[in-house]
Coordinates of C-alpha atoms in Angstrom, one line a residue:
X1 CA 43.8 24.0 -31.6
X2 CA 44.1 26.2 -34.5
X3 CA 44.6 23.5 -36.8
X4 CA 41.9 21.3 -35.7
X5 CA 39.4 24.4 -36.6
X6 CA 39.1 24.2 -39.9
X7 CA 36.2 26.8 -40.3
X8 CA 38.6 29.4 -38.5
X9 CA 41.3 28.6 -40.5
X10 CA 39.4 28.7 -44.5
X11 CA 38.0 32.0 -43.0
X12 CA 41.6 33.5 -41.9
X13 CA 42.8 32.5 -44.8
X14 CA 40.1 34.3 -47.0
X15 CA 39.5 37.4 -44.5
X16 CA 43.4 38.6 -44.3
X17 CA 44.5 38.3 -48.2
X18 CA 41.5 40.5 -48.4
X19 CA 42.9 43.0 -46.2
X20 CA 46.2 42.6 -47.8
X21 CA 45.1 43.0 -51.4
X22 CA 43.3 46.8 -49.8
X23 CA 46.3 47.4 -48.3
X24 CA 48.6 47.2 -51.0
X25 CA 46.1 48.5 -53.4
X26 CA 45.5 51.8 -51.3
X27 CA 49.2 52.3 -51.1
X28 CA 49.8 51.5 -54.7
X29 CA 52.9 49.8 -54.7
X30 CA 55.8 48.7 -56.8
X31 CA 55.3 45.1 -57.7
X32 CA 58.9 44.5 -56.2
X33 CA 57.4 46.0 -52.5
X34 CA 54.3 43.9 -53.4
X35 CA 56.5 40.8 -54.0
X36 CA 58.3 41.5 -50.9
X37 CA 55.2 42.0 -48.5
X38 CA 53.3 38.6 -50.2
X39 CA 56.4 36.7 -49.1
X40 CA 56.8 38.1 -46.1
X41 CA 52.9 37.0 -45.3
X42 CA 53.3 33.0 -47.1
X43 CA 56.3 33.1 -44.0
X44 CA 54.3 34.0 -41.4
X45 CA 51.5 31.8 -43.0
X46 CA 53.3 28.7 -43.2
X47 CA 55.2 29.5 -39.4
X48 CA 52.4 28.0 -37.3
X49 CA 52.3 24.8 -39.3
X50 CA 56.0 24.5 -39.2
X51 CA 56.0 24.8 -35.9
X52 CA 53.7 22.3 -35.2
X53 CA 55.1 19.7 -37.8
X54 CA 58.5 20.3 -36.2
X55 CA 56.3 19.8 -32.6
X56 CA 54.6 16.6 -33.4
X57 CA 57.9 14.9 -35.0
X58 CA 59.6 15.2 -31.6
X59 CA 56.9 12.7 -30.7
X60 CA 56.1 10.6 -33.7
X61 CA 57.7 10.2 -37.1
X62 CA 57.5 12.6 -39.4
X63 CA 55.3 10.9 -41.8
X64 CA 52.4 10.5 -38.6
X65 CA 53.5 14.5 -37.7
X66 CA 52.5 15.5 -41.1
X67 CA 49.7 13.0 -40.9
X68 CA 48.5 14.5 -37.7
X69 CA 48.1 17.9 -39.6
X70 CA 46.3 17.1 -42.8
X71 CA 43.6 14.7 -40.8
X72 CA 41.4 17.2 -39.6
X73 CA 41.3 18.5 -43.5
X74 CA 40.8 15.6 -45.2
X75 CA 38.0 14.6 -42.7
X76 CA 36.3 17.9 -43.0
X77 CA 36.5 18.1 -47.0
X78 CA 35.1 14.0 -47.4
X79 CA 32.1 14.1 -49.3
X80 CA 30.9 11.4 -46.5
X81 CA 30.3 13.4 -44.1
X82 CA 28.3 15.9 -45.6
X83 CA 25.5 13.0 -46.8
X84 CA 24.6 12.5 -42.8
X85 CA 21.5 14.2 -41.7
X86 CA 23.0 15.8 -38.6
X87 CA 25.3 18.1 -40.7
X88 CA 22.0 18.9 -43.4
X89 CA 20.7 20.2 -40.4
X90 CA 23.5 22.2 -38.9
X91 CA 23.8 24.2 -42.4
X92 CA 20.1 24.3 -42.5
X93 CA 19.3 22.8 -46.0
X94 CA 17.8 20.1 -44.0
X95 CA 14.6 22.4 -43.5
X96 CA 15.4 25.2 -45.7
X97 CA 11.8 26.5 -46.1
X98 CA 11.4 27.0 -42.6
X99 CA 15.1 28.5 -41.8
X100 CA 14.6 30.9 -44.2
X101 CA 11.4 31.9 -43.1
X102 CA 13.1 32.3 -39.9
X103 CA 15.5 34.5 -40.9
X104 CA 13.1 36.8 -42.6
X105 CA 10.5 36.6 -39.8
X106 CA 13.4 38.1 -37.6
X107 CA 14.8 40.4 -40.3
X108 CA 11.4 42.0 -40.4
X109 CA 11.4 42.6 -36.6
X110 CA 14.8 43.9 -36.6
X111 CA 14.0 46.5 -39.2
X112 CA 10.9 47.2 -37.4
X113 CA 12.3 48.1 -34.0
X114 CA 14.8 49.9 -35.7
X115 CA 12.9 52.3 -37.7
X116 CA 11.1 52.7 -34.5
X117 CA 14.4 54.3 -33.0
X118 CA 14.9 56.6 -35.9
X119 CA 11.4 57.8 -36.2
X120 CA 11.6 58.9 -32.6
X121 CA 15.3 60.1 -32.9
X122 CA 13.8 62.0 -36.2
X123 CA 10.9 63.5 -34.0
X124 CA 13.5 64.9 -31.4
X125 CA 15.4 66.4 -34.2
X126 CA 12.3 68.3 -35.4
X127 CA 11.5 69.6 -32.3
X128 CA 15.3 70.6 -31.2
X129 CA 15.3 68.3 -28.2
X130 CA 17.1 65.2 -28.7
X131 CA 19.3 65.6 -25.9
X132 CA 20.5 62.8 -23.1
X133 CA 17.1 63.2 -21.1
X134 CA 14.7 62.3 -23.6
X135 CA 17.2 59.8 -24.6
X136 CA 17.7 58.7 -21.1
X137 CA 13.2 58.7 -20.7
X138 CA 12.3 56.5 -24.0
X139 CA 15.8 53.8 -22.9
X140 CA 14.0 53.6 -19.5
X141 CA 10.6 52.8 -20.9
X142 CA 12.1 50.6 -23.6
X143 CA 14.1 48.6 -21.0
X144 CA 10.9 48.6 -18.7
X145 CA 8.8 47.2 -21.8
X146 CA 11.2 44.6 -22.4
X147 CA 12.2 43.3 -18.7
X148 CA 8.0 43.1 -18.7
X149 CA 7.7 40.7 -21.2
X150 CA 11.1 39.1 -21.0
X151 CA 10.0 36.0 -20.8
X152 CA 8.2 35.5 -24.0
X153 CA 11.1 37.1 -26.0
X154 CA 12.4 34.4 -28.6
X155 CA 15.9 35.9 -27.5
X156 CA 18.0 33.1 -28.6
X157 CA 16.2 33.3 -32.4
X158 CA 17.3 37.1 -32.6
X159 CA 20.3 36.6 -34.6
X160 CA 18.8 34.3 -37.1
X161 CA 19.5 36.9 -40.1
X162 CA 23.2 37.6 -39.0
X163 CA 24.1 36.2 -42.8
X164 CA 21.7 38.6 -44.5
X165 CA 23.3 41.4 -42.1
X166 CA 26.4 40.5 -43.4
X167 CA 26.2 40.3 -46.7
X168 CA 24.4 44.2 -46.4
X169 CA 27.8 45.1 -44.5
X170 CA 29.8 44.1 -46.0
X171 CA 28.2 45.8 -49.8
X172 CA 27.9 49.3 -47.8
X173 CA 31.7 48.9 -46.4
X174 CA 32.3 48.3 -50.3
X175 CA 30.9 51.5 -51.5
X176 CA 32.6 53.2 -48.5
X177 CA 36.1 52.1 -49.7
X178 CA 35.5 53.1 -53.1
X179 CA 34.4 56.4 -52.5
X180 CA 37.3 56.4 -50.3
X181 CA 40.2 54.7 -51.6
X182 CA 43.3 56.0 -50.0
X183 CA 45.6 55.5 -47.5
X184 CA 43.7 57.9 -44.4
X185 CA 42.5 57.2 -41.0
X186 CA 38.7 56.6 -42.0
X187 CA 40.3 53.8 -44.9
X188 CA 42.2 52.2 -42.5
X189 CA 39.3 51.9 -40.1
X190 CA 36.4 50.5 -42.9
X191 CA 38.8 48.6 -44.3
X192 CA 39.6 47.0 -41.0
X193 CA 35.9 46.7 -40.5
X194 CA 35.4 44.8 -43.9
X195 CA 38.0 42.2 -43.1
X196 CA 36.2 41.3 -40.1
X197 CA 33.1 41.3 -42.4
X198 CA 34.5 38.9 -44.6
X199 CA 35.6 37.0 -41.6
X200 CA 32.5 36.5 -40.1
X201 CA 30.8 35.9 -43.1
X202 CA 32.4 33.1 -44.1
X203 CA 32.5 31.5 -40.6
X204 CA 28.6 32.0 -40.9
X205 CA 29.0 29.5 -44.3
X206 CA 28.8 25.9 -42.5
X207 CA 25.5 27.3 -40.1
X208 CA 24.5 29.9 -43.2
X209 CA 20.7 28.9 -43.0
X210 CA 20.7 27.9 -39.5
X211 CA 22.7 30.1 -37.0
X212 CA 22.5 30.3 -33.5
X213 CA 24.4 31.6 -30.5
X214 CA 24.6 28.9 -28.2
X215 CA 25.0 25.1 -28.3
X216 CA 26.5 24.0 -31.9
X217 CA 27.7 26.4 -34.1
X218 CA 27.9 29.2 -31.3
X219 CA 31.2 29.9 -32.3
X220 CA 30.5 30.5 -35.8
X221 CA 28.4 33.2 -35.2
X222 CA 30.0 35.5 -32.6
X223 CA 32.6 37.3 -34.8
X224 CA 29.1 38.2 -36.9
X225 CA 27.3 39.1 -33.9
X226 CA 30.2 41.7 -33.0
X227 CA 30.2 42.9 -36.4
X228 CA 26.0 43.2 -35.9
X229 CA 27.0 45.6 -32.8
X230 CA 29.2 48.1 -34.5
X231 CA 27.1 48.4 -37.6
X232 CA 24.0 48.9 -35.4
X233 CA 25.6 51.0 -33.0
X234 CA 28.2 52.9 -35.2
X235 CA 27.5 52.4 -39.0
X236 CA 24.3 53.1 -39.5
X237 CA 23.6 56.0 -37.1
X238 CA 26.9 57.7 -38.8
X239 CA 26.0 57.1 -42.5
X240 CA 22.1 58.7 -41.8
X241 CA 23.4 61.6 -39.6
X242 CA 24.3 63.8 -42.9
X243 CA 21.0 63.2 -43.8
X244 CA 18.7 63.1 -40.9
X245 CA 20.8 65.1 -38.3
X246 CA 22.2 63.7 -35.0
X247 CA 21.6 60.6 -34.1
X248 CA 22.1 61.1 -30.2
X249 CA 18.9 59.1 -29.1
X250 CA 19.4 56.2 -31.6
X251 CA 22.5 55.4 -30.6
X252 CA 21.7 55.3 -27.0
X253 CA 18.6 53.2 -27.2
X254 CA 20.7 51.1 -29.4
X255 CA 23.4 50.4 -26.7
X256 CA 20.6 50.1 -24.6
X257 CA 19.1 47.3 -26.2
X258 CA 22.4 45.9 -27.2
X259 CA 22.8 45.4 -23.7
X260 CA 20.3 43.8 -22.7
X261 CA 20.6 41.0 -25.2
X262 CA 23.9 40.5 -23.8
X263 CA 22.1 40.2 -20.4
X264 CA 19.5 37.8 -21.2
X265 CA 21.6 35.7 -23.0
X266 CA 24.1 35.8 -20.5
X267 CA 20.6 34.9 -17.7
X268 CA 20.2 32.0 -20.0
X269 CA 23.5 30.5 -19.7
X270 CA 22.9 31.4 -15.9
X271 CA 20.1 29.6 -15.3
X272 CA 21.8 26.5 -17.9
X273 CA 24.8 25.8 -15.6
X274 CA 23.3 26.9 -12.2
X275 CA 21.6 23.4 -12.3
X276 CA 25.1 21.6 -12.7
X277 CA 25.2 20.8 -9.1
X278 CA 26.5 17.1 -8.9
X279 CA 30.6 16.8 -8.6
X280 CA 32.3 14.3 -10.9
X281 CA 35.8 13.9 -10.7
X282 CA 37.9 14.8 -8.4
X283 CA 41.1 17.6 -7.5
X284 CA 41.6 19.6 -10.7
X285 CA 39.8 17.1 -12.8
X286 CA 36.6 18.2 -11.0
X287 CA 33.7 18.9 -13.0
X288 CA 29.9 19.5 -12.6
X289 CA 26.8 17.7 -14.1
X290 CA 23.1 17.9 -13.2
X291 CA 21.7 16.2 -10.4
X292 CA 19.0 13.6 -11.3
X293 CA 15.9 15.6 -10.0
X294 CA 17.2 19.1 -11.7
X295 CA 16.9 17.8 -15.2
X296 CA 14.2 15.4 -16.9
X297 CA 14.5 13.8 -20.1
X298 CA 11.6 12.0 -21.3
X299 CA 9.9 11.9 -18.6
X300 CA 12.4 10.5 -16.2
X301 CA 15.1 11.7 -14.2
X302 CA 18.4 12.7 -15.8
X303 CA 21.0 10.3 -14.2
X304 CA 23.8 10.1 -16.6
X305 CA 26.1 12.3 -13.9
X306 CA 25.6 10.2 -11.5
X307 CA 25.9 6.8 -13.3
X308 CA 29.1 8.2 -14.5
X309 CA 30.3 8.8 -11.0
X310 CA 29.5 5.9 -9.9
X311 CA 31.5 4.1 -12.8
X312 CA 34.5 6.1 -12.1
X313 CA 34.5 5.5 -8.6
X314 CA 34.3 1.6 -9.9
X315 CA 37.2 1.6 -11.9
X316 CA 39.4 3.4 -9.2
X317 CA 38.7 0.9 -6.8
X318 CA 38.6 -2.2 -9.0
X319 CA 40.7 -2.0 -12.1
X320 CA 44.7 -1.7 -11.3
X321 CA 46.3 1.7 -12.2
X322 CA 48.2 -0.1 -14.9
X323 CA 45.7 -1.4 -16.5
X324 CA 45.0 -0.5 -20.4
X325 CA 41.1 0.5 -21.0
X326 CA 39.1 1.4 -23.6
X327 CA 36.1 3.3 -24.0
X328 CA 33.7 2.7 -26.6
X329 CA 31.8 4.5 -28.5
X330 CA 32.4 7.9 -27.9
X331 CA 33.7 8.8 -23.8
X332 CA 36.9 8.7 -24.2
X333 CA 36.5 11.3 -20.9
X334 CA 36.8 7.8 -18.8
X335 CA 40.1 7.6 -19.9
X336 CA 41.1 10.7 -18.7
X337 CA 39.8 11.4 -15.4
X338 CA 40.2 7.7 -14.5
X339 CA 44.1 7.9 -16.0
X340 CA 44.1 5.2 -18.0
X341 CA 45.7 4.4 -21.3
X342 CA 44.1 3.3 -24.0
X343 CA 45.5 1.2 -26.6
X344 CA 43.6 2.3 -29.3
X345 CA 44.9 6.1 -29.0
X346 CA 41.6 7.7 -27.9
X347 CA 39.5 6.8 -30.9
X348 CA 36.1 8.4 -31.0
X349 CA 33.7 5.5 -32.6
X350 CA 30.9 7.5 -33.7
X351 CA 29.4 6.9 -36.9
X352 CA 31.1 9.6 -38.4
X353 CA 34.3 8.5 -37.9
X354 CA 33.2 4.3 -38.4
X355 CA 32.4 5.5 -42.1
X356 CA 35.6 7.6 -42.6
X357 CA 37.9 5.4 -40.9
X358 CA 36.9 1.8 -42.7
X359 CA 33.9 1.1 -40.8
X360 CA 35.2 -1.7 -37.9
X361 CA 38.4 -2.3 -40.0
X362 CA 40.3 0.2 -38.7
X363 CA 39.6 0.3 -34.9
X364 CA 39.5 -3.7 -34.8
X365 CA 43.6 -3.6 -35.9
X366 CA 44.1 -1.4 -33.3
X367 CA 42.7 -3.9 -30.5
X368 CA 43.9 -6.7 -31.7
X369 CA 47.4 -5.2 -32.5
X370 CA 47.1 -5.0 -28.5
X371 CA 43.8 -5.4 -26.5
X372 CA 43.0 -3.4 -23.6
X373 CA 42.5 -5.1 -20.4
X374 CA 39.6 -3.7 -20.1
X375 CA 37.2 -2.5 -22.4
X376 CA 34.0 0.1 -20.8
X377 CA 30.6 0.7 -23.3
X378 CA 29.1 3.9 -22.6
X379 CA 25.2 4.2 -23.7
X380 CA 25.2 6.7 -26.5
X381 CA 22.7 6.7 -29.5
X382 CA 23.2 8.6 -32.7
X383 CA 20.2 8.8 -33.9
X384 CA 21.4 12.5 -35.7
X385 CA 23.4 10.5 -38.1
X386 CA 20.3 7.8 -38.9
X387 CA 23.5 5.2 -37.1
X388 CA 21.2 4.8 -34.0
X389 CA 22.9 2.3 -31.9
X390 CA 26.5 0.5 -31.8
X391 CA 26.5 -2.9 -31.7
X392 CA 23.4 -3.3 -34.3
X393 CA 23.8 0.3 -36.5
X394 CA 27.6 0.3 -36.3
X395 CA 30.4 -1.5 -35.4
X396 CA 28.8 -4.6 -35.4
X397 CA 32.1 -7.1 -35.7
X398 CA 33.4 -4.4 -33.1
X399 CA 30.9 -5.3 -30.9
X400 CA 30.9 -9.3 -31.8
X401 CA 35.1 -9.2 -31.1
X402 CA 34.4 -7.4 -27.5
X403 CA 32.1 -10.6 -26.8
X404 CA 33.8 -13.1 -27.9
X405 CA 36.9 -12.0 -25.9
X406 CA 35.7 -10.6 -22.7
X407 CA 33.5 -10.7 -20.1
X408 CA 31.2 -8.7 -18.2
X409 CA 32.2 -7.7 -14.4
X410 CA 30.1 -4.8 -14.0
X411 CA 27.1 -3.1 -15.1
X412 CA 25.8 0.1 -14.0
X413 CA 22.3 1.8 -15.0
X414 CA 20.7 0.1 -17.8
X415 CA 22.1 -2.2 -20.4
X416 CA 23.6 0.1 -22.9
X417 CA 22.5 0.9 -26.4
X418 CA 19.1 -1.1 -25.9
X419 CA 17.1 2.7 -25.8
X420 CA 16.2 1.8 -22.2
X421 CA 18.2 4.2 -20.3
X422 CA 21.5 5.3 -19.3
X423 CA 24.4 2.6 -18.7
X424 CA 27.6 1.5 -18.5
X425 CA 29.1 -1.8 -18.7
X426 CA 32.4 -2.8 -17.7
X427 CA 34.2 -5.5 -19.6
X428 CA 37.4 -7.6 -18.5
X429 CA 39.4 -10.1 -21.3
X430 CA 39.1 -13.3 -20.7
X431 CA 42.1 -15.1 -19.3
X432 CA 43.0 -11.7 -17.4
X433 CA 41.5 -12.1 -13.9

């Protein structure tokens, strides 16, 4: 999985020489021990993509193993891909005025709720009293406050200036290490602390303008959230204490509200998958989508669960279990819950990878090189990547070959990739009743 992750992987690969150039730094070593220990880490580098090149060639030849490996890179890094309009807008260069007046807008309220808690943690330290009760008194009335207007709290916008945050972690845990640069407990710890910095910051690169914490790009930002808590919760309180005295009630409150973030989002994703109520699938294949009425989408009921059902129940009972299928453009889910194979290897046609992989060239050698018995088109539209519609956007000779070799058996739901509705149309080749 590792390898198909090519954010995680750049940002390993800049966050632990980073920790390794501290490390031998701090310990000042011979250049033969340094020598030794850069070796030792290029082995353990290269390990996992040994053992996955020696993996894959058990099943293909090594030329497709390595193949297999370098894909995923060359894909990411192909200048083509970053000209569609769906990945302008995951970075957030798409609408860079308003992103970034985003992430100020919520910088601004972050710094203002926190100098709240250290004004009153400040107060209590004046009068001697910033003990667990009055701690204890303003967490209940904050929590109270919040929970009251919980519903008009833009909680999922909150960690819109996670790559500002970063960036002023990471040059505090700089100073830190300077002013400490030796091999002790408290080095150790900020140095740790600046790897994951580093980490997180440069998984915060491809969604730099645009983070969020669910949907796309969730993943990106979690290592930066985590580094968010400590700083809040730890870093801050224990670089002001020398100056403004303990910092009992600030940290509590803190947690406190740390918490509850972590319980509204968590109430979000709640109420999200609550509404997944309609089985598709069967046995340990079984998943959940929305029923019709729970979920509207333009005004109408959202039935692409139950079309979908009713599609795989279809092919069960009419197409033989030995029968090759192909799903096109982009469900290649069919395949699996329905067990079918598919001769042209599970390709995804979605206008990303029609541009990268010769437009129709590609996939229309793999089905004529040997076509499917079947062939099933599953409404999807792309308007994200301005590549609307197969059939008249993409993949036009695609779509041409299909109808000039098979025919229609079955339609379910609307006629696909018209913008009426939700469909699926089930195709047989011609000569193969």
């Amino acid at each position: 999985m590792l390898l198909t992750k090519i954010e995680v992987m750049l940002a390993a690969g800049l966050a632990v020489p980073t920790g390794l150039v501290l490390a031998v730094c701090a310990h000042r070593l011979s250049k033969k021990a340094v020598a030794r220990h850069v070796l030792i880490f290029l082995i353990a580098s290269l390990a996992p993509l040994s053992v996955f090149f020696i993996f894959f060639s058990l099943h293909m030849s090594p030329a497709e193993a390595w193949h297999s490996l370098i894909l995923p890179w060359k894909l990411a890094l192909a200048p083509e891909v970053h000209d569609f309009f769906y990945f302008k807008k995951m970075k957030g260069i798409a609408f860079l005025g308003h992103n970034l007046y985003q992430i100020f807008l919520y910088t601004g309220m972050l710094a203002v709720i926190l100098a709240g808690l250290l004004t009153c943690n400040r107060f209590l330290n004046n009068q001697n009293k910033n003990t667990w009760k009055p701690a204890l008194i303003l967490s209940a009335m904050l929590a109270g406050a919040v929970l009251a207007g919980f519903q008009q709290i833009p909680w999922r916008y909150f960690l819109k200036p996670l790559p500002l945050l970063m960036l002023l972690v990471g040059v505090f845990l700089i100073f830190q290490l300077h002013k400490n640069f030796q091999p002790n407990r408290r080095f150790f710890r900020d140095a740790g602390l600046f790897v994951l910095t580093v980490f997180a910051l440069a998984l915060l690169l491809k969604v730099f303008f645009r983070v969020v914490i669910m949907h796309y790009g969730f993943a990106l930002s979690v290592p930066a959230a985590l580094v968010t808590v400590i700083a809040l919760t730890h870093i801050l309180p224990e670089a002001l204490q020398k100056y403004w005295g303990p910092q009992y009630t600030y940290r509590f409150t803190a947690s406190v509200l740390v918490i509850l973030y972590v319980g509204a989002m968590c109430f979000d994703s709640y109420l999200f998958f609550n509404k997944k109520q309609l089985a598709v699938g069967k046995g340990p294949d079984l998943v959940y989508d929305y029923h019709p009425m729970s979920r509207i989408e333009g005004g109408k009921p959202y039935v692409k669960g139950m079309l979908t059902k009713f599609a795989l129940e279809y092919i069960e009972k009419e197409i033989p279990p030995d029968a090759t299928m192909t799903v096109m453009p982009d469900a290649v889910i069919f395949n699996y819950l329905s067990r079918h194979r598919d001769p042209a290897r599970g390709f995804l046609l979605n206008p990303v990878t029609w541009v990268l992989f010769e437009k129709d060239d590609y996939l229309l050698r793999l089905l004529r090189n040997e076509p499917p018995d079947y062939i099933v088109m599953v409404d999807r539209s792309y308007f994200e990547f301005d590549l609307p519609l197969f059939g008249r956007d993409y993949g036009v000779f695609i779509n041409r070959w299909i109808q000039e070799n098979y025919s229609l058996i079955k339609q379910i739901g609307a006629e696909p990739f018209t913008v009426s509705g939700f469909g699926v149309q089930i195709y047989r080749q011609r000569g193969n009743s």
